[in-house]
Short mmCIF file of C-alpha atoms and ligand atoms in Angstrom, two decimals:
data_model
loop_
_atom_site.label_atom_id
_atom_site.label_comp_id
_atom_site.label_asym_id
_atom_site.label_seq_id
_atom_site.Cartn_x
_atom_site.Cartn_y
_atom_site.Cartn_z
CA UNK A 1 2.55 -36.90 -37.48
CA UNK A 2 2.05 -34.38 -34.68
CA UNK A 3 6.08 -34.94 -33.20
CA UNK A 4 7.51 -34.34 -36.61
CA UNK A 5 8.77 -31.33 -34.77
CA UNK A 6 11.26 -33.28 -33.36
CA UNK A 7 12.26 -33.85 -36.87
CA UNK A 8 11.88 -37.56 -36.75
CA UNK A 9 13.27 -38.10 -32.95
CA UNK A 10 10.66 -39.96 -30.82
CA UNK A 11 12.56 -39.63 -27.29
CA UNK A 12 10.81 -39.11 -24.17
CA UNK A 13 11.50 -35.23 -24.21
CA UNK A 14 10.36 -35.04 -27.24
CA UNK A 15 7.24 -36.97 -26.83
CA UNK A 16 6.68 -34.80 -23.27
CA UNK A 17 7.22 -31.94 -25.04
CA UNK A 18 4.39 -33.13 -27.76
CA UNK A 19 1.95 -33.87 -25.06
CA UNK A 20 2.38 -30.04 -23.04
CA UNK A 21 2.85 -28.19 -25.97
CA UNK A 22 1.08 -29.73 -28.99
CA UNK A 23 -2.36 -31.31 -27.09
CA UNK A 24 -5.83 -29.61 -27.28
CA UNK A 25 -6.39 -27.07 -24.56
CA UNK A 26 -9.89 -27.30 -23.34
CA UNK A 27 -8.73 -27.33 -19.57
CA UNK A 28 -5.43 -25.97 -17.57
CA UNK A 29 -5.20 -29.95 -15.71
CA UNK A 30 -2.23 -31.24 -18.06
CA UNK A 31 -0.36 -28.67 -16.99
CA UNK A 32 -0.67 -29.45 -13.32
CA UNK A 33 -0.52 -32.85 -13.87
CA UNK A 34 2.71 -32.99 -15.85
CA UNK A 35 4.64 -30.53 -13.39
CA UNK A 36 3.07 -32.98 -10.20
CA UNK A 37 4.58 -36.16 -12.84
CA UNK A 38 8.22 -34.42 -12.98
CA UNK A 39 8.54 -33.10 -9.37
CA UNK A 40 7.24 -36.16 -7.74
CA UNK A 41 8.85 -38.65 -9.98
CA UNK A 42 12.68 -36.40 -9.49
CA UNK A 43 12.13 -37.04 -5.36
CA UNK A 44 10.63 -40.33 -5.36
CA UNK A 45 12.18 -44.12 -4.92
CA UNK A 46 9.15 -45.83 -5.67
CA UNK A 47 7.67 -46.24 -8.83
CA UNK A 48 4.05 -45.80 -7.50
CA UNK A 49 2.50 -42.91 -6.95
CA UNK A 50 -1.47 -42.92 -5.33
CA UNK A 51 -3.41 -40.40 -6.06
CA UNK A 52 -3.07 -39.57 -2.87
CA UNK A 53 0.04 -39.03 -3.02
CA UNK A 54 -0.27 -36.68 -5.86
CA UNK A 55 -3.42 -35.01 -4.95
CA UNK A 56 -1.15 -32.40 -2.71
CA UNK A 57 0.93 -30.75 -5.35
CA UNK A 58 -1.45 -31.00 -8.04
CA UNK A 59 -4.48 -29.06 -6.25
CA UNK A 60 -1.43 -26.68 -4.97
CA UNK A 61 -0.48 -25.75 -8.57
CA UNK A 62 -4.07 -25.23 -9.77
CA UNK A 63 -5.04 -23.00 -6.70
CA UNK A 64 -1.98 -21.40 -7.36
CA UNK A 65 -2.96 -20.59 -11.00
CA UNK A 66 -6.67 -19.88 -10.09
CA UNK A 67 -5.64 -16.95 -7.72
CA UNK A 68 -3.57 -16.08 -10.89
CA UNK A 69 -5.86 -16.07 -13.41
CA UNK A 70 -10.07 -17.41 -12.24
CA UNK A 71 -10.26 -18.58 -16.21
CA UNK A 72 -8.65 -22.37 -15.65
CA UNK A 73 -11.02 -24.49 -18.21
CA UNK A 74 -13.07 -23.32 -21.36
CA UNK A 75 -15.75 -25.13 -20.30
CA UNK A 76 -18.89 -24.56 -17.89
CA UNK A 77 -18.51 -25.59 -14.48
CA UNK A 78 -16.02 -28.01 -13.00
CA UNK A 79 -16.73 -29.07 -9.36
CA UNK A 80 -13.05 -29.65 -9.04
CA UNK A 81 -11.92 -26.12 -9.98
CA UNK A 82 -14.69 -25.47 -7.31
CA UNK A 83 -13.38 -26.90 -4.32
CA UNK A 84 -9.81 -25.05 -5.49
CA UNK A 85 -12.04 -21.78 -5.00
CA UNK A 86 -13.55 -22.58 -1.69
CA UNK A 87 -10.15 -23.47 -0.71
CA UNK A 88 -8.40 -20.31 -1.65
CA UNK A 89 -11.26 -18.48 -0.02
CA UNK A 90 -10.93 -20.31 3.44
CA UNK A 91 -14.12 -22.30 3.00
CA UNK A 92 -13.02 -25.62 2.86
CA UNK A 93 -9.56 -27.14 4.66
CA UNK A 94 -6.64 -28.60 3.10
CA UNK A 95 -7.66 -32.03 4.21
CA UNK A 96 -10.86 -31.29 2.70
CA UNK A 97 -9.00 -29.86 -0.95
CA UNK A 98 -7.10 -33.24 -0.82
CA UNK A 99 -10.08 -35.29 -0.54
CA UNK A 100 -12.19 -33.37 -3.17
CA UNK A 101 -9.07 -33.70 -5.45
CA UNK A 102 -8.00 -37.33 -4.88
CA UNK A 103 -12.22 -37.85 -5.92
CA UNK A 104 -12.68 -35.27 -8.74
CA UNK A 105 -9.52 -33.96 -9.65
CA UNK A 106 -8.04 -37.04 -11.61
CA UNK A 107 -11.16 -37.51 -13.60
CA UNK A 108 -10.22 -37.55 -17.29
CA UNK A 109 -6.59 -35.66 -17.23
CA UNK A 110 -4.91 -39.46 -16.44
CA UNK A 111 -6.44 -41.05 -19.64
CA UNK A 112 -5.86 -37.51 -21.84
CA UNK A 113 -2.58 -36.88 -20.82
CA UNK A 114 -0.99 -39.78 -22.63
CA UNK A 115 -3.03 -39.23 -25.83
CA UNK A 116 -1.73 -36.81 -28.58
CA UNK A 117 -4.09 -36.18 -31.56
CA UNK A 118 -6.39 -38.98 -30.87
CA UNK A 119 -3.78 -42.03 -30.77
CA UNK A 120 -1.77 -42.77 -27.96
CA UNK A 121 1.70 -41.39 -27.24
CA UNK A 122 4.90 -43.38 -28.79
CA UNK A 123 6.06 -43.39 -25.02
CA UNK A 124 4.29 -44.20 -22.14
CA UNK A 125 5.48 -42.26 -18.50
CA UNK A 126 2.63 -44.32 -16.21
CA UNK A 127 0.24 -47.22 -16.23
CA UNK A 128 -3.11 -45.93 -15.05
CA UNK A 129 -3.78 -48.10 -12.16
CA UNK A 130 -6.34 -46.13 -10.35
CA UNK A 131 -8.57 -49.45 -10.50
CA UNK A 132 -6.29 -51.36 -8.81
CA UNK A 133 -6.41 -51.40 -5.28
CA UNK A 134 -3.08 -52.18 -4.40
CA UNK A 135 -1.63 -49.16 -6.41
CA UNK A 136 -5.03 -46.89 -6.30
CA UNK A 137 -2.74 -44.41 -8.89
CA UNK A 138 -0.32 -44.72 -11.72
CA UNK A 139 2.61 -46.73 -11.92
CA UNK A 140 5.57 -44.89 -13.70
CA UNK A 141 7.85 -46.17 -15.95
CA UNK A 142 11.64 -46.12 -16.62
CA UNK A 143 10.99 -43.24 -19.64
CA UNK A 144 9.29 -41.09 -16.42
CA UNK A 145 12.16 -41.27 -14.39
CA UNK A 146 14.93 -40.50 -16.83
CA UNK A 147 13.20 -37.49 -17.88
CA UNK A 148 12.73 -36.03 -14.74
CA UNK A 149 16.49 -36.73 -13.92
CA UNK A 150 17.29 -35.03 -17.14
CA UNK A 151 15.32 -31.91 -17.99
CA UNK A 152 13.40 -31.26 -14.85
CA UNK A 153 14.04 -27.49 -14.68
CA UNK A 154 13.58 -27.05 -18.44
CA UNK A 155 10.74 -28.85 -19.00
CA UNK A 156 9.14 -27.17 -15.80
CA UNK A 157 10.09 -23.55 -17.04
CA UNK A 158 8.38 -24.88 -20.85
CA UNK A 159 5.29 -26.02 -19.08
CA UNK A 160 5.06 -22.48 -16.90
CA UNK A 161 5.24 -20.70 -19.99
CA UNK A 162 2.53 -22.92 -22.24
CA UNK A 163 -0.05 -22.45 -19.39
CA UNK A 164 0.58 -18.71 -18.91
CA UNK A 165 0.51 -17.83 -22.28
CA UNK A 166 -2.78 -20.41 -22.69
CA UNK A 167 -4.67 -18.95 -19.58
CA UNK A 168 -3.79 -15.25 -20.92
CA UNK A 169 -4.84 -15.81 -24.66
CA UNK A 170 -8.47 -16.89 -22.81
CA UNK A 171 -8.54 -14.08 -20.35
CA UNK A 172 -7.93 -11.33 -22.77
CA UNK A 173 -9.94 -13.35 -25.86
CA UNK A 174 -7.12 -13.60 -28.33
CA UNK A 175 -8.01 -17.56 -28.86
CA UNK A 176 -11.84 -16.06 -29.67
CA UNK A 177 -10.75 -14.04 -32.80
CA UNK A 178 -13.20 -11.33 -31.54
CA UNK A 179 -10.38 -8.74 -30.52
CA UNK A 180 -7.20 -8.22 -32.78
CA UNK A 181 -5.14 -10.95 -31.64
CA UNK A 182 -2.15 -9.27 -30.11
CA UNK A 183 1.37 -11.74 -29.48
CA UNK A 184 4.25 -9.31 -29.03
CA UNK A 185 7.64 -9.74 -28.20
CA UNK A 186 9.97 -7.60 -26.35
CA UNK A 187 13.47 -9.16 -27.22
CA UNK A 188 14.94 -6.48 -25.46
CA UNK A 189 13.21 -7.46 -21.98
CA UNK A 190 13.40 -11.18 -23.25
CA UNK A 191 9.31 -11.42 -22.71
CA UNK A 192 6.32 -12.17 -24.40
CA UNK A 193 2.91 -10.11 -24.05
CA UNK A 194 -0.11 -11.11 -25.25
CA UNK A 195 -3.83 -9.07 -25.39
CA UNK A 196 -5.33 -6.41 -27.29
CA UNK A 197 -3.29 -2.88 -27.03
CA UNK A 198 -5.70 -1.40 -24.54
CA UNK A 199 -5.25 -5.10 -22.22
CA UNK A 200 -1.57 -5.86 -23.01
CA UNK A 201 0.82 -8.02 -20.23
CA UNK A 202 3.86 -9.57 -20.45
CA UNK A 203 3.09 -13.24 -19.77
CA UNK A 204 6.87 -15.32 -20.13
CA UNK A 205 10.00 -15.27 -21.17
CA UNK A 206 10.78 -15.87 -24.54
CA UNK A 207 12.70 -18.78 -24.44
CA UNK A 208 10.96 -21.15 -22.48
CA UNK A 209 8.13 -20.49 -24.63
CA UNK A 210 10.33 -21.82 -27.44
CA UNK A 211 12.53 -24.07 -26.68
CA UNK A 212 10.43 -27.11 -26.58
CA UNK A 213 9.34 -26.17 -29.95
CA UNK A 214 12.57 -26.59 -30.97
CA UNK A 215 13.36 -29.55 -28.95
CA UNK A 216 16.15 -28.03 -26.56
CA UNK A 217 18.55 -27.43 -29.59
CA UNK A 218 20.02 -24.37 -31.64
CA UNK A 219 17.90 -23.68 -34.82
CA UNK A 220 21.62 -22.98 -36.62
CA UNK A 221 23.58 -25.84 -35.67
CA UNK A 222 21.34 -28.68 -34.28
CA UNK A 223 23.63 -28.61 -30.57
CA UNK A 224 21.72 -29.44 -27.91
CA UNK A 225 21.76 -26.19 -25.20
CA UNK A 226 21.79 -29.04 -22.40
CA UNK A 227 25.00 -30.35 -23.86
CA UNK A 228 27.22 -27.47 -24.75
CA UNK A 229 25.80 -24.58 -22.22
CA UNK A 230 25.97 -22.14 -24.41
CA UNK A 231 22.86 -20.33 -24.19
CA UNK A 232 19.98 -20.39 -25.43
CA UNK A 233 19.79 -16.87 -26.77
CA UNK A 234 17.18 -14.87 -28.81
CA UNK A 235 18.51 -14.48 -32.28
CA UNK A 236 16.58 -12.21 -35.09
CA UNK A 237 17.00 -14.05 -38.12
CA UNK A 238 16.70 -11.20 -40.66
CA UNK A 239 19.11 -9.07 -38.53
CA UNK A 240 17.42 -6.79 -36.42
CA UNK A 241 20.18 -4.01 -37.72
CA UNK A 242 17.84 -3.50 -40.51
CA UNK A 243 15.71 -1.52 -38.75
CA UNK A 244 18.55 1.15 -38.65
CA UNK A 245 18.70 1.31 -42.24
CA UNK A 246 15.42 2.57 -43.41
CA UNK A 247 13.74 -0.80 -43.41
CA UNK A 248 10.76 -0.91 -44.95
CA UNK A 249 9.56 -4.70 -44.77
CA UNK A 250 8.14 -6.68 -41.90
CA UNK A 251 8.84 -6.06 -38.64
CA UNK A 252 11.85 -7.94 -38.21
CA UNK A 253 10.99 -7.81 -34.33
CA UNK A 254 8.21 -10.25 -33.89
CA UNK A 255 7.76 -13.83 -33.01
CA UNK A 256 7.88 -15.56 -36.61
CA UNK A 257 11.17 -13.98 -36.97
CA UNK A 258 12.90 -15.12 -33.70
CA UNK A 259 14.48 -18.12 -33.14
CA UNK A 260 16.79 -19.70 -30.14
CA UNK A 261 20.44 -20.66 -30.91
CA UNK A 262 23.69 -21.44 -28.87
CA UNK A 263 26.03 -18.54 -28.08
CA UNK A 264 28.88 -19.45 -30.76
CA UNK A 265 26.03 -19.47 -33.57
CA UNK A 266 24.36 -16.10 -32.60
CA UNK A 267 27.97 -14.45 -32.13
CA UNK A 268 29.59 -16.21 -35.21
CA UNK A 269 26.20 -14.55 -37.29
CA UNK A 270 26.45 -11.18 -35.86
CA UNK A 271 24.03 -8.83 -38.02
CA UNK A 272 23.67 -10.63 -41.09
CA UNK A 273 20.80 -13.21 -43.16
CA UNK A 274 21.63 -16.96 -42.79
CA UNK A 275 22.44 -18.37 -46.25
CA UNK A 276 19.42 -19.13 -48.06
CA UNK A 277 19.37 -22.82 -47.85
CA UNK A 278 18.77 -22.49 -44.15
CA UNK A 279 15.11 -20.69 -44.69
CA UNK A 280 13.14 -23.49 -44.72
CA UNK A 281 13.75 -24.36 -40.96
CA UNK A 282 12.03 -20.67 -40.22
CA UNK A 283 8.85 -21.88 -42.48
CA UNK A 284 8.81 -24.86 -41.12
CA UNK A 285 9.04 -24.08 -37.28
CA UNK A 286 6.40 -21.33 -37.62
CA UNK A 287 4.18 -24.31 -39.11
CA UNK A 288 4.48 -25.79 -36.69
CA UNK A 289 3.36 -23.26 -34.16
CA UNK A 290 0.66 -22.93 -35.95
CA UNK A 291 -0.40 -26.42 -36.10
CA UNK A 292 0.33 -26.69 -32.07
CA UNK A 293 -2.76 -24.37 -31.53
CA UNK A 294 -0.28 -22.41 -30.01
CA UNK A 295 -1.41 -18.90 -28.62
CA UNK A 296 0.77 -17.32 -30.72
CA UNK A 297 -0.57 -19.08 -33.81
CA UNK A 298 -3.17 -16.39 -34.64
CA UNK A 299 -0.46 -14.06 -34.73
CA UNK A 300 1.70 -15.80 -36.73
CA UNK A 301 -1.28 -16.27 -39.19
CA UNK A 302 -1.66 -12.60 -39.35
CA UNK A 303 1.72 -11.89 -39.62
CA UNK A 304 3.01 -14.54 -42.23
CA UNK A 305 -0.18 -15.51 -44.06
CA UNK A 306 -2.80 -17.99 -43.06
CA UNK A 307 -2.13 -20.84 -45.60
CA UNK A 308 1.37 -22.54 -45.67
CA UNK A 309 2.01 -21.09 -49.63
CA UNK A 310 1.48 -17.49 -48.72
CA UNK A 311 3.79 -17.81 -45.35
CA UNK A 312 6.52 -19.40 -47.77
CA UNK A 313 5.87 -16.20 -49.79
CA UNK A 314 6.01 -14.01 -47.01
CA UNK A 315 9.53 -15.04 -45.89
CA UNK A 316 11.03 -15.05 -49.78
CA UNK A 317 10.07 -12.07 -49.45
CA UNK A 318 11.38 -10.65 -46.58
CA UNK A 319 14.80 -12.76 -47.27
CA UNK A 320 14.84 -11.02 -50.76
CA UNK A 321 14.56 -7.85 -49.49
CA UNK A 322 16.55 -8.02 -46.45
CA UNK A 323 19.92 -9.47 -48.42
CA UNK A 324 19.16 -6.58 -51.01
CA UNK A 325 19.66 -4.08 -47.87
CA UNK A 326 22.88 -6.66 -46.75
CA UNK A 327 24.10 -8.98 -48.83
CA UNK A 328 26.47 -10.74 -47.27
CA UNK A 329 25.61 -13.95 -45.73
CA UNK A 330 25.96 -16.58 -42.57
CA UNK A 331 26.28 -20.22 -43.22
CA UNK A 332 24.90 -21.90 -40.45
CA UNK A 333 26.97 -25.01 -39.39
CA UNK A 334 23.96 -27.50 -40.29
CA UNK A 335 24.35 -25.73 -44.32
CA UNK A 336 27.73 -25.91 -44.27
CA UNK A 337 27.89 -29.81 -43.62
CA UNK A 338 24.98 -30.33 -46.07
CA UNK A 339 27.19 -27.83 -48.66
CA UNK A 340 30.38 -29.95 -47.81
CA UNK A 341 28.68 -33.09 -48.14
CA UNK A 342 27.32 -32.22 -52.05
CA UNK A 343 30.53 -30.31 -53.38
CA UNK A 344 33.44 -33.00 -51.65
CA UNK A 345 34.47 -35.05 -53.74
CA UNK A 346 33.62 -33.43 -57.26
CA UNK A 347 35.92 -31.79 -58.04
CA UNK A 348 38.53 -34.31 -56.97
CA UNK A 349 36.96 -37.20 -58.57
CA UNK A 350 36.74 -40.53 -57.15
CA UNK A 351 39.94 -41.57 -58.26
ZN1 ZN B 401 24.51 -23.25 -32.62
#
């Protein structure tokens, strides 16, 4: 259920990309942990890694992000995060960090990792073998290394932009509803900011924080950017043109109208609506952002609706109104072979 994103594809970037971007945030550690996973696993011959062996990087990444931002965990006290704070602050030695990490660190974030909304993931990246005194870590499998052969940098750049954006939305209290819940976009500096007016800072780009969510591939014609290397690139779905024409809907400039696509799609659409039949992707992917807990879920809800019928509504519409101001339409590629597919055929018989 949770990596129908992928639209049906279970592969191991998909299923990685369910586990960083779609799991529960109650703590920054999957983060660190799934960056330590991909770096390690990219330089590495063997397929064991001790926790030794991993304790380096991983403490590195969260002292990193604690000098960044002291809010790492939603909880109370964590003695781990603790010994990343006396380290930072030249109490304790790295020797010391490594120790307190290889102890504490690994605590629950090797059994949560692999688990995505209570079950266990489709694909498995390491046995847990911290019991075993020969390994005294995880083994990885095959699925591990092929993914961090693969997609290092993007997955890297995707994780980046999920912890920013989650450590920011607790900082500035967008995840506690108390404050209006501020996501904005900037699609002419290509970044996201997040907080209330007063608090506002740009926290990521915009396309790592939405690629994954589209699994690596153009929303218009289903290429993946690895493969062709044509983009990604921002696109405004309702054309952001309409704002020059006395536009009086939505604000065409804001996440739940932003999508990624290649560089062909994006030019080939220029400033006009995709056909019609190609709105249901839109509805669909903001669901899903909304069902990922995403930070920018509360702003989607307050943009779009908060139940899936009224965001349906909202983007009718928009769509209506936008094609009243320009009528003429793009047909994405992915339409066109669904359009080909139902008219071929009739009108030649089947002779
Ligand atoms: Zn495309």
């Amino acid at each position: 259920m949770i990596v129908d994103f992928t639209r049906g594809i279970v592969t191991p970037e998909s299923v990685w990309r369910a586990i960083i971007l779609y799991g529960a945030n109650s703590a920054t550690y999957k983060f660190a942990f799934g960056q330590t996973l991909l770096e390690l696993a990219a330089q590495t011959q063997s397929s064991t890694l001790t926790l030794e062996q991993l304790a380096p990087r991983y403490s590195e990444l969260l002292c990193q992000a604690l000098l960044r931002e002291p809010r790492q965990a939603t909880a109370g006290r964590s003695k781990f995060l603790d010994a990343c704070r006396s380290y930072n602050d030249g109490e304790i030695s790295q020797q010391e960090l490594w120790e307190a990490t290889r102890k504490l660190g690994f605590v629950n974030v090797v059994e949560a990792f692999p688990r995505l909304g209570g079950t266990h993931a489709p694909i498995i990246f390491y046995e847990d073998r911290r019991q075993d005194r020969a390994v005294q870590g995880v083994v990885l499998t095959d699925e591990m290394f092929a993914l961090a052969m693969a997609l290092r940098t993007d997955l890297d750049a995707e994780t980046a932009a999920r912890w920013h954006l989650v450590e920011t939305a607790w900082s500035t209290g967008v995840t506690s509803g108390l404050i209006s819940p501020v996501v904005g976009v900037d699609s002419d500096l290509g970044i996201l900011t997040i907080g209330s007016d007063a608090r506002r800072r740009a926290v990521t780009g915009v396309v790592p924080a939405f690629n994954g969510y589209q699994d690596g591939r153009c929303a218009y014609c289903g290429e993946a950017f690895e493969q062709c290397g044509l983009g990604p690139v921002v696109e405004h779905v309702l054309p952001f043109v309409l704002k020059k024409r006395g536009w009086n809907g939505p604000d065409v400039d804001a996440v739940w109208n932003l999508v990624l696509a290649c560089e062909p799609c994006n030019s080939s659409k220029s400033g006009r609506a995709p056909h019609e039949l190609w709105m249901p992707w839109l509805v669909q992917r903001n669901n899903d952002l909304i069902r990922s807990h995403h930070p920018l879920r509360e702003t989607l809800m307050l943009q779009t609706g908060s139940t899936p019928g009224e965001r349906e509504r909202f983007v009718i519409d928009a769509y209506r109104a936008a094609t009243e101001a320009l009528p003429s339409v793009w047909i994405p590629p992915q339409v066109l072979s669904t359009l080909t597919t139902t008219i071929l055929g009739r009108y030649r018989g089947r002779a």
